[in-house]
Tab-separated table of C-alpha atoms and ligand atoms in Angstrom:
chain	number	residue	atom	x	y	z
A	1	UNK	CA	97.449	-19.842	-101.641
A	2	UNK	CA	96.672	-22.323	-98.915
A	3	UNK	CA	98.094	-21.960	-95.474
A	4	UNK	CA	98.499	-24.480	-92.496
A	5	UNK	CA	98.636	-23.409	-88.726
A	6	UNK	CA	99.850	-25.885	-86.490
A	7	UNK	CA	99.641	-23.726	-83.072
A	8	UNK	CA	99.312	-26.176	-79.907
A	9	UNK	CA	100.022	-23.740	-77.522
A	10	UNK	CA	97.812	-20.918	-78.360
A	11	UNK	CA	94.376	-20.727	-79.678
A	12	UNK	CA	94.908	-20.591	-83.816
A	13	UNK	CA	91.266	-18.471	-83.581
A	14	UNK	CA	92.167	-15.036	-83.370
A	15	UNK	CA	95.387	-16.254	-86.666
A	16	UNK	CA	92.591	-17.851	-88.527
A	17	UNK	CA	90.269	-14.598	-88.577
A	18	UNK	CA	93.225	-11.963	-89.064
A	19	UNK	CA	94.862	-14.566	-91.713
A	20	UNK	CA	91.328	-14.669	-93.844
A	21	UNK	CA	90.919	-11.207	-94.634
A	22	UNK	CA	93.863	-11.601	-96.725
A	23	UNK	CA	92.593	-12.201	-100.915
A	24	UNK	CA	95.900	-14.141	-100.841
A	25	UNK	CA	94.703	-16.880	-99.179
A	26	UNK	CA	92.178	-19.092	-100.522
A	27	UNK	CA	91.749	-21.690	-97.725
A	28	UNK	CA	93.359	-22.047	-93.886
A	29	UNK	CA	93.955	-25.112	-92.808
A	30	UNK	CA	94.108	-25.796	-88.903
A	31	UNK	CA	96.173	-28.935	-87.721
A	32	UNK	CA	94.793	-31.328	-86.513
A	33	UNK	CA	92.948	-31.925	-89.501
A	34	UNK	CA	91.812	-34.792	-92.027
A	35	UNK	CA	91.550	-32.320	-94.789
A	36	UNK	CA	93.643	-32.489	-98.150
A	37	UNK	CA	96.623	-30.317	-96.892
A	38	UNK	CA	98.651	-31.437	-100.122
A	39	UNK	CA	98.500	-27.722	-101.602
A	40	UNK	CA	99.564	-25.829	-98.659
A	41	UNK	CA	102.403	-23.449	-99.432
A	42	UNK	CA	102.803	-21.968	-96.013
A	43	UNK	CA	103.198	-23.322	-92.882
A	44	UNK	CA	102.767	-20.817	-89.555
A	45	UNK	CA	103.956	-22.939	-86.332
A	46	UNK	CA	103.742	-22.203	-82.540
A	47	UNK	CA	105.253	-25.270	-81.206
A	48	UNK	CA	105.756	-28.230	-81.542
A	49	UNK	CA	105.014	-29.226	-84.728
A	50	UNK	CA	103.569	-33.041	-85.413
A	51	UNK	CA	105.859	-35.738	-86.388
A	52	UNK	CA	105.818	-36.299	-90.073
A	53	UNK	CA	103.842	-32.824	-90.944
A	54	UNK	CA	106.312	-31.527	-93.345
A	55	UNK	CA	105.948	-34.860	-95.582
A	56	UNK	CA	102.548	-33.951	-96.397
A	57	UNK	CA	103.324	-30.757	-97.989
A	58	UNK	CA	104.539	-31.045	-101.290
A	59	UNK	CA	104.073	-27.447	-102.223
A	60	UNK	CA	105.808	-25.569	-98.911
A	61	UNK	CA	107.504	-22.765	-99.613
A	62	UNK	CA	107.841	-20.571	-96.682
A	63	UNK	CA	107.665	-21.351	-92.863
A	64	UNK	CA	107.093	-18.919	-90.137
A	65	UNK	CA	107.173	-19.373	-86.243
A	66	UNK	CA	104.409	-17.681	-84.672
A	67	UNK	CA	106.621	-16.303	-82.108
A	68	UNK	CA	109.992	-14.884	-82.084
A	69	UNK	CA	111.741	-17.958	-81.424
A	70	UNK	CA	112.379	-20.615	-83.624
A	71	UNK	CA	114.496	-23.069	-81.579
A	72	UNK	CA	111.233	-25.191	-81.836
A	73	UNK	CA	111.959	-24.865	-85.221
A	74	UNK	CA	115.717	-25.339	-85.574
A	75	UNK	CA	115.824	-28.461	-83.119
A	76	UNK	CA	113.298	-30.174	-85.403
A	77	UNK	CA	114.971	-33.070	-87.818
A	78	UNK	CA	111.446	-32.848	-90.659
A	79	UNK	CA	112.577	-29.109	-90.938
A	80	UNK	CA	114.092	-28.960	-94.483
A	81	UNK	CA	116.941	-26.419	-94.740
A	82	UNK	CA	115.769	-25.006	-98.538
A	83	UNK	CA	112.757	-22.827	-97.134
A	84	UNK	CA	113.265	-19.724	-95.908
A	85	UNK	CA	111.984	-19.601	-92.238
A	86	UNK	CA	110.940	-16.456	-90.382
A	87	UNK	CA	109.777	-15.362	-86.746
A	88	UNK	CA	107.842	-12.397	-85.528
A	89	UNK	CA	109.444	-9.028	-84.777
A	90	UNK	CA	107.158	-6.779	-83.473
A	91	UNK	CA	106.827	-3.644	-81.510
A	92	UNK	CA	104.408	-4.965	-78.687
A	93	UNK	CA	106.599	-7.678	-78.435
A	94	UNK	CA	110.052	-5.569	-77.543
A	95	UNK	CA	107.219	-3.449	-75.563
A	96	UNK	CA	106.247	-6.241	-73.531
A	97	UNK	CA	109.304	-8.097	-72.623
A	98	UNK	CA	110.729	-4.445	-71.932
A	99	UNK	CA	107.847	-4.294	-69.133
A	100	UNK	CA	108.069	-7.474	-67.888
A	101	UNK	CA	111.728	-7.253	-67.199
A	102	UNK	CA	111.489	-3.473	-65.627
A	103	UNK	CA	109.214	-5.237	-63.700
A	104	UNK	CA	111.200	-8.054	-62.372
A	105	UNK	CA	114.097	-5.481	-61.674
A	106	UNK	CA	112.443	-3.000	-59.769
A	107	UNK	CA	111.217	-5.804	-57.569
A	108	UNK	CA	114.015	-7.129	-56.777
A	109	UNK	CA	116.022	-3.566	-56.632
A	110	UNK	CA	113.260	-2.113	-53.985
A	111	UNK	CA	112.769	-5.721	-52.267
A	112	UNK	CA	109.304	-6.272	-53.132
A	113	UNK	CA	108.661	-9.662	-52.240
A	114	UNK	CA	110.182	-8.576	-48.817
A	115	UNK	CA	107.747	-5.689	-48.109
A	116	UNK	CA	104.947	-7.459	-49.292
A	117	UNK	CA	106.305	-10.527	-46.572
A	118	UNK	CA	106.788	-7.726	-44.067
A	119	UNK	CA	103.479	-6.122	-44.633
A	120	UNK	CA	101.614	-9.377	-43.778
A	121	UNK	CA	103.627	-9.862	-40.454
A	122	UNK	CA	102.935	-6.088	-39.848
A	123	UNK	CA	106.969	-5.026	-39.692
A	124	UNK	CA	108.235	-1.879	-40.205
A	125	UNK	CA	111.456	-2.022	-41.804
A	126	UNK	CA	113.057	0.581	-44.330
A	127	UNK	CA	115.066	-1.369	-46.519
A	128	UNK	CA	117.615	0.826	-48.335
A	129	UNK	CA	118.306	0.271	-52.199
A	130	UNK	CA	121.152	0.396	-54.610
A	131	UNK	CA	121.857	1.220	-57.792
A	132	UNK	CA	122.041	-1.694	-60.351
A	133	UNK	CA	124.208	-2.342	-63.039
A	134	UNK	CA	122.282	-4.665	-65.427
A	135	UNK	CA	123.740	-7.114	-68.176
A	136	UNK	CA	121.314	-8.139	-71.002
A	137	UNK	CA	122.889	-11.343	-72.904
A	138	UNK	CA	121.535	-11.093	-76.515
A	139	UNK	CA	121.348	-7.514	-78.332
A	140	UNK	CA	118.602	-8.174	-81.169
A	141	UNK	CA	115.361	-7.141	-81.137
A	142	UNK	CA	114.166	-7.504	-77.500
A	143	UNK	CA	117.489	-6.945	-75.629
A	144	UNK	CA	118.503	-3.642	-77.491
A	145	UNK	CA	114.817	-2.306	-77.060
A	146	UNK	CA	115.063	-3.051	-73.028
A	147	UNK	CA	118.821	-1.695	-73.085
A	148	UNK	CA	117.338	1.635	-74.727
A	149	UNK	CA	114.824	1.969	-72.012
A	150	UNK	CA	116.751	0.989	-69.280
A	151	UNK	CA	119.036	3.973	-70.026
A	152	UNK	CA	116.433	6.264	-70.350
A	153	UNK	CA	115.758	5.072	-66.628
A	154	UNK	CA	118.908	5.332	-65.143
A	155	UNK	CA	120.193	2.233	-64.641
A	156	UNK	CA	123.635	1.606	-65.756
A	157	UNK	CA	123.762	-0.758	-68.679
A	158	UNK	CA	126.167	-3.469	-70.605
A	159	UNK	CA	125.193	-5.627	-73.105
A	160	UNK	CA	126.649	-8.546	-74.961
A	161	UNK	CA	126.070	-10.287	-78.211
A	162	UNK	CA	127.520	-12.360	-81.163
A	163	UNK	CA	128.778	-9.288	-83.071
A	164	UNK	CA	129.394	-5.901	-81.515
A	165	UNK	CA	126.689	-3.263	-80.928
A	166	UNK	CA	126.142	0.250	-80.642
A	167	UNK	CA	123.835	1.633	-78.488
A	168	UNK	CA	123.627	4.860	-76.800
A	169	UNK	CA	124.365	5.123	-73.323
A	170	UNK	CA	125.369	1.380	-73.063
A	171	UNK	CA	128.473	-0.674	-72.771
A	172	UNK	CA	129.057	-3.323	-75.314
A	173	UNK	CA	130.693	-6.179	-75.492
A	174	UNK	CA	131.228	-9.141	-78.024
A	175	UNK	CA	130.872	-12.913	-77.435
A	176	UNK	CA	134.932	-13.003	-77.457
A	177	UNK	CA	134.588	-10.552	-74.528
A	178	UNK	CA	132.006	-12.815	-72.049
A	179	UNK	CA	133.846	-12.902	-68.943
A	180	UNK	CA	134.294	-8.833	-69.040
A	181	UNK	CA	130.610	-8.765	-69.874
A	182	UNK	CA	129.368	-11.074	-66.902
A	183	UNK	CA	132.126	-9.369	-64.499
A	184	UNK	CA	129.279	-6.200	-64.712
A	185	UNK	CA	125.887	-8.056	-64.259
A	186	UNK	CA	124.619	-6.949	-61.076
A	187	UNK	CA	121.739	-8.612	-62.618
A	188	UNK	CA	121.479	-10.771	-65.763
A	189	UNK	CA	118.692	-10.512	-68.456
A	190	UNK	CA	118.790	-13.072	-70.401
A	191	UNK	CA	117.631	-12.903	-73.905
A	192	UNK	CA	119.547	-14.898	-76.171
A	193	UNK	CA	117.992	-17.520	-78.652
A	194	UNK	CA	119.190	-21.098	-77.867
A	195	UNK	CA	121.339	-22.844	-80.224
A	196	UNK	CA	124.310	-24.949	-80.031
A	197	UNK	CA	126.423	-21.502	-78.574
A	198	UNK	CA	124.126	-20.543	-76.373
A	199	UNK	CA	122.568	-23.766	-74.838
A	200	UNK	CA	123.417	-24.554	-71.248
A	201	UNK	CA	125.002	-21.268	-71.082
A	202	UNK	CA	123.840	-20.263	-67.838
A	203	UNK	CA	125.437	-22.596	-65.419
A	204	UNK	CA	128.044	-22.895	-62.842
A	205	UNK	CA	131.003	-21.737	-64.139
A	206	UNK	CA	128.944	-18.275	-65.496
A	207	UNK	CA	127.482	-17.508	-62.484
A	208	UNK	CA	131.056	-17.532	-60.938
A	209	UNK	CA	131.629	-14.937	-63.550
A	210	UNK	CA	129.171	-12.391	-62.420
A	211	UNK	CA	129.344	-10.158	-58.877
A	212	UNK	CA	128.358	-11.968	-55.811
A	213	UNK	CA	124.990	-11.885	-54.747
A	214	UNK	CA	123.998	-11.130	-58.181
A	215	UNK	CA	120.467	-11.315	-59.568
A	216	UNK	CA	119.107	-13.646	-62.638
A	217	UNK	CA	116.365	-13.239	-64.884
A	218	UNK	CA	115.972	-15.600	-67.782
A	219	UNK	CA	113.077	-14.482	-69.859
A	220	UNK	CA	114.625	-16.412	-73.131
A	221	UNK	CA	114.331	-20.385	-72.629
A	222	UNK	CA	114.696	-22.920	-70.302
A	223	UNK	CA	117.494	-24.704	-72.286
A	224	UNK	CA	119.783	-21.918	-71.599
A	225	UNK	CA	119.604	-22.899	-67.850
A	226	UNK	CA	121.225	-25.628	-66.028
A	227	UNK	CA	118.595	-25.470	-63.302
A	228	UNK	CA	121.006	-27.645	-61.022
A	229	UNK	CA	123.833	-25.098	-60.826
A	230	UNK	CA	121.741	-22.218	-60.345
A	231	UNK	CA	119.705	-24.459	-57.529
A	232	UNK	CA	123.280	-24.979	-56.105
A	233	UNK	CA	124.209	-20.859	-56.742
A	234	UNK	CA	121.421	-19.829	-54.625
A	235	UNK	CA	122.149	-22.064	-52.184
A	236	UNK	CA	125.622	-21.044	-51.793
A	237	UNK	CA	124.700	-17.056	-51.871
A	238	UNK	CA	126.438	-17.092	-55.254
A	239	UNK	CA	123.609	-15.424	-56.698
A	240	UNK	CA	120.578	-14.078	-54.582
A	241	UNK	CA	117.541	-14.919	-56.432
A	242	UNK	CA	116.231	-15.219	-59.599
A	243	UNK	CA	112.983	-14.653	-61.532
A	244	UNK	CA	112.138	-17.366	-63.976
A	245	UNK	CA	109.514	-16.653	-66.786
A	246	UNK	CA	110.815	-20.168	-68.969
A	247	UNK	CA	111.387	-23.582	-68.533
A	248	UNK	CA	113.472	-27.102	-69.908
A	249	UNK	CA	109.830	-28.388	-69.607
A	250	UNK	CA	107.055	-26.268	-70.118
A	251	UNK	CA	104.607	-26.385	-68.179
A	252	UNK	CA	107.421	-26.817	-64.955
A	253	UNK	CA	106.402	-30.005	-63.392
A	254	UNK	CA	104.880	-29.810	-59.797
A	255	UNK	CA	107.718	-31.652	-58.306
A	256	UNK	CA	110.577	-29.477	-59.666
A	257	UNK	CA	112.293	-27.831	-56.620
A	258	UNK	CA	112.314	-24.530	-58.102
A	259	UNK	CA	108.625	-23.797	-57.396
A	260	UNK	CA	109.440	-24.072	-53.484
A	261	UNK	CA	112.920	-22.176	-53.795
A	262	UNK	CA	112.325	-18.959	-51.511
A	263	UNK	CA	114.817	-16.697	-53.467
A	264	UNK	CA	113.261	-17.795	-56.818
A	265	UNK	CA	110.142	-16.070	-58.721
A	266	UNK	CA	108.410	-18.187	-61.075
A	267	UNK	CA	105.686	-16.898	-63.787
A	268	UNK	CA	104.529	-19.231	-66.521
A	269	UNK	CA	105.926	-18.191	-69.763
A	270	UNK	CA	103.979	-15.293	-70.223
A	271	UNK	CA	107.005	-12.546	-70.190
A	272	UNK	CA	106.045	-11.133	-73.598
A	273	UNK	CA	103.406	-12.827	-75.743
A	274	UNK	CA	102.999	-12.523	-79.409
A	275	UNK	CA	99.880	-10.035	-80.118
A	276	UNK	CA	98.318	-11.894	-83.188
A	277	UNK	CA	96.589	-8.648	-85.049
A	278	UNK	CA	100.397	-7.136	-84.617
A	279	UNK	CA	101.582	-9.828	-85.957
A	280	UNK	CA	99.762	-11.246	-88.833
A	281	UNK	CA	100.349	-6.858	-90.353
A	282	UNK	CA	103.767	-8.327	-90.548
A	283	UNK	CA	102.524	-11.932	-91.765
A	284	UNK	CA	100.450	-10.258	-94.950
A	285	UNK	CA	103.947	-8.278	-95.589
A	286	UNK	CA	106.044	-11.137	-95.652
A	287	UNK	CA	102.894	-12.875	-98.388
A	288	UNK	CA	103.456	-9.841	-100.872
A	289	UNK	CA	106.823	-10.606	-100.649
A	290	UNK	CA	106.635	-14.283	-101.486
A	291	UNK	CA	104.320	-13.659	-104.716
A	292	UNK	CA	107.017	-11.251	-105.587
A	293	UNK	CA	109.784	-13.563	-105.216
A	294	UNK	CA	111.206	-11.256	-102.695
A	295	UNK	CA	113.286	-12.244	-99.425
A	296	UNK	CA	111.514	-12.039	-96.852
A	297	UNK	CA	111.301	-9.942	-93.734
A	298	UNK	CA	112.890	-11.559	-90.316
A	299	UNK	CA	114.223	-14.429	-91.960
A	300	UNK	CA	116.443	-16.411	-89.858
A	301	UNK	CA	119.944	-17.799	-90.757
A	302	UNK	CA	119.949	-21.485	-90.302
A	303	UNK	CA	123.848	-21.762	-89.686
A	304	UNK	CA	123.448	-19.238	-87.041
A	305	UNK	CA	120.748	-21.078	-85.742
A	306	UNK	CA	118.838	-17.710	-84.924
B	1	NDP	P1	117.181	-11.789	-81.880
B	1	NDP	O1	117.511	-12.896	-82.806
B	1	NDP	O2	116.683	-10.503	-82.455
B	1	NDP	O3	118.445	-11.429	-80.971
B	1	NDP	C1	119.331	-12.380	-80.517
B	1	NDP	C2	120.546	-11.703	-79.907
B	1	NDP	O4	121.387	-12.706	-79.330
B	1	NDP	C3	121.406	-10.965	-80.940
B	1	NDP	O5	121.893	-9.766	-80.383
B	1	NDP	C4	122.549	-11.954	-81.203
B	1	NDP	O6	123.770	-11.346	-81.604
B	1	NDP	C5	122.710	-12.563	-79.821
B	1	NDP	N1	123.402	-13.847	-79.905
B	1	NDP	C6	123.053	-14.948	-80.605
B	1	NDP	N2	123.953	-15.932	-80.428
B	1	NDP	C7	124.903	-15.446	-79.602
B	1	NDP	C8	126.083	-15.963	-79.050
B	1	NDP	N3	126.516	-17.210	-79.317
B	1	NDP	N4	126.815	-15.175	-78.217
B	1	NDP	C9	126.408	-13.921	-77.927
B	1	NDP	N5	125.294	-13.366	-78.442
B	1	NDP	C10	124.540	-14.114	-79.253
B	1	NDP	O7	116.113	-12.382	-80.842
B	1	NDP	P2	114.963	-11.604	-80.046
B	1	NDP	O8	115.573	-10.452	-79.338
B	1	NDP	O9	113.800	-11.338	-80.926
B	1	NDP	O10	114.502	-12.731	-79.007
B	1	NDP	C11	115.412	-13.335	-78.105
B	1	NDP	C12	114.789	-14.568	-77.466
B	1	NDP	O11	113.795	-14.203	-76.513
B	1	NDP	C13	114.015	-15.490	-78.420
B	1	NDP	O12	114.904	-16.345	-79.112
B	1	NDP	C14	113.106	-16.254	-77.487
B	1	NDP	O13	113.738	-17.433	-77.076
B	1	NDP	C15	112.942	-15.324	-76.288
B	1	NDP	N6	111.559	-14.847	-76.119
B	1	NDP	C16	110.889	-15.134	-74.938
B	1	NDP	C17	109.619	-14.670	-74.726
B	1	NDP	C18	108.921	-14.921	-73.437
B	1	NDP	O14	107.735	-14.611	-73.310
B	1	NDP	N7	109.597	-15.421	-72.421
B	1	NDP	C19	108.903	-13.873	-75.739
B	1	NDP	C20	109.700	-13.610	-76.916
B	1	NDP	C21	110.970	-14.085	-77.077
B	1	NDP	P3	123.887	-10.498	-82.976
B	1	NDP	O15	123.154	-9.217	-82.699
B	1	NDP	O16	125.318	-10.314	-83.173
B	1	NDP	O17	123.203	-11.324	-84.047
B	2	OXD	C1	108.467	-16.293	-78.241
B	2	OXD	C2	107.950	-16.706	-76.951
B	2	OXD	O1	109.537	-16.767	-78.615
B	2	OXD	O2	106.778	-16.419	-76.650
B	2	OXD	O3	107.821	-15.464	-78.903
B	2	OXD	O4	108.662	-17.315	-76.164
C-alpha cells in the first residue's frame, strides 16, 4: 500500500521512519513531490493540505489527521465525504494538554507572573490564593482526562459537552445547559473542536456568562475566539487574564495587540503536541483494520463535524 504525508507544519522525518517499518507499506510518499502519487491509498495530513491534492489520488481510501484535530480537515472543500477520516487519540497527548493546562492554572491561581514581576523589583508581598472552580468546555478525550486529574487535585470541577457525561467527582452539564455551565467557570478550559456549533463561541456575550474576574484558557483553536471581545473583556475587568496557546492565524502576527496585552499569556501552539512513535502504534492499528475491511479506530463523524 502506498501512503502520502502532506505535514507542513511538522517535520514528516520522524512519520516517514516509524511509517516504514510497517510490511504494509510498500512506498511513502512525502508532499511536495513530483513522484507518481496515482496509487496512494492513504493520505496522513498535518495541515493544510495543497489545493487540488485529493484529485491526484484515484485510489484513497482512508485519511487521517496527524493530530487530534481535524477542523483543517473538515473546513477543506477537496475533502470528499465517502472516506472515512480519523485523528490521533493518544495517551501522551491527554498527558500533555493535562500538564500544560495544570500549568497555566496554578499560575494564575498562585499569581506567578506577579511574583516573578515582584521578584525583579525586589518586593515582598504575600499574595493570598483561592480556591478555583474550573469549567472545561468539551468532555472527549483531552477534557475528561484533565477533569479526572483536576479532581484528583482538588480543584472543584464542571464540565460541559454535546451529550451528557459522567465523570467522577465532576459536575456535568449538556450543551442545552451552557449558561448554568459558564455561571461556574472561575476559569475556562477550553477544549472543544471547532465546527459550525462551536466557532466564535467564546465571545462577548459568553464571557458575560461566567463570574467576574474570571480566568480564560483556550488551548483548542483560535477560531473559537473572537479576539476583539475578549480584548474588550479584559479591558473592562470582565475577565482578568487569559493564557492563549492558539490562534485565528497561526503563527500570531507581530502586530496583533494581544502579544502586548499585560493580563494575557501567549505560548505558540505547543500546549500538547502529537508524539509521532505514540502515534503511528495507533496508525499501524488503524492499517490492519483497513486490509480487514474493518471500521476504523477514532473515526470522526462528518455531520458532527468532530
Ligand atoms: P474530542 O472530539 O475527543 O472531544 C470533543 C468534546 O467536545 C466532546 O466532549 C464533545 O461532546 C464536545 N463538543 C463538541 N461539540 C460540542 C458542542 N456543540 N457543544 C458542547 N460540546 C461539544 O476532542 P479532543 O478532546 O481529542 O480534542 C479537543 C480539541 O483540542 C481538538 O479538536 C483540537 O482543536 C484541540 N487540541 C489542541 C492542541 C494544542 O496543542 N493546543 C493539541 C491537541 C488538541 P460529546 O462528548 O458529547 O461528543
Ligand atoms: C492537535 C493540535 O489538534 O496539535 O493535535 O492542535
Amino acid at each position: 500500500m502506498e501512503i502520502l504525508i502532506s505535514s507542513s507544519v511538522w517535520d514528516p522525518k520522524p512519520w516517514v521512519e516509524g511509517l516504514s517499518a510497517s510490511r504494509d507499506i510498500t512506498k511513502i510518499h512525502v508532499w511536495p513531490t513530483t513522484e507518481d502519487i496515482s496509487k496512494v491509498e492513504v493520505l496522513f495530513v498535518w495541515k493544510p493540505l495543497a489545493e487540488g491534492i485529493i484529485n491526484k489520488l484515484p485510489k484513497l481510501k482512508w485519511i487521517s489527521s496527524l493530530g487530534a484535530g481535524v477542523d483543517h480537515l473538515t473546513s477543506d472543500p477537496q475533502i470528499p465525504s465517502h472516506i472515512p477520516i480519523t485523528r490521533i487519540v493518544d495517551p501522551f497527548l491527554a498527558r500533555d494538554m493535562t500538564n500544560y493546562v495544570i500549568m497555566g492554572l496554578m499560575m494564575h491561581q498562585r499569581s506567578m507572573l506577579t511574583h516573578l514581576h515582584n521578584q525583579r523589583a525586589t518586593i515582598w508581598d504575600r499574595i493570598t490564593y483561592q480556591p478555583l472552580k474550573v469549567g472545561i468546555m468539551g468532555l472527549g478525550a483531552l477534557g475528561s482526562h484533565l477533569a479526572e486529574r483536576l479532581v484528583l487535585l482538588g480543584f472543584e470541577v464542571f464540565g460541559y459537552s454535546r451529550t451528557l457525561k459522567d465523570i467522577d467527582g465532576v459536575k456535568c452539564f449538556d450543551a442545552t445547559q451552557n449558561e448554568e455551565f459558564l455561571n461556574h467557570a472561575e476559569v475556562l478550559v477550553n477544549l472543544l473542536p471547532v465546527t459550525p456549533q462551536t466557532e466564535s463561541i467564546l465571545n462577548a456575550n459568553l464571557f458575560r456568562k461566567m463570574p467576574e474576574q474570571s480566568y480564560l484558557i483556550n488551548v483548542a483553536r483560535g477560531n473559537h475566539l473572537v479576539e476583539k471581545d475578549l480584548v474588550e473583556a479584559l479591558n473592562s475587568g470582565r475577565l482578568s487574564g487569559a493564557l492563549l496557546d492558539v490562534f485565528k492565524e497561526e503563527p500570531l502576527p507581530t502586530d496583533n495587540p494581544l502579544w502586548q496585552h499585560e493580563k494575557v499569556t501567549i505560548t505558540p501552539h505547543v500546549a500538547s503536541v502529537t508524539t509521532p512513535e505514540s502515534a503511528i502504534k495507533l496508525l499501524l492499528i488503524n492499517f490492519e483494520l483497513l486490509n480487514n475491511n474493518q471500521k476504523l479506530l477514532h473515526q470522526i463523524d462528518l455531520e458532527q463535524g468532530y
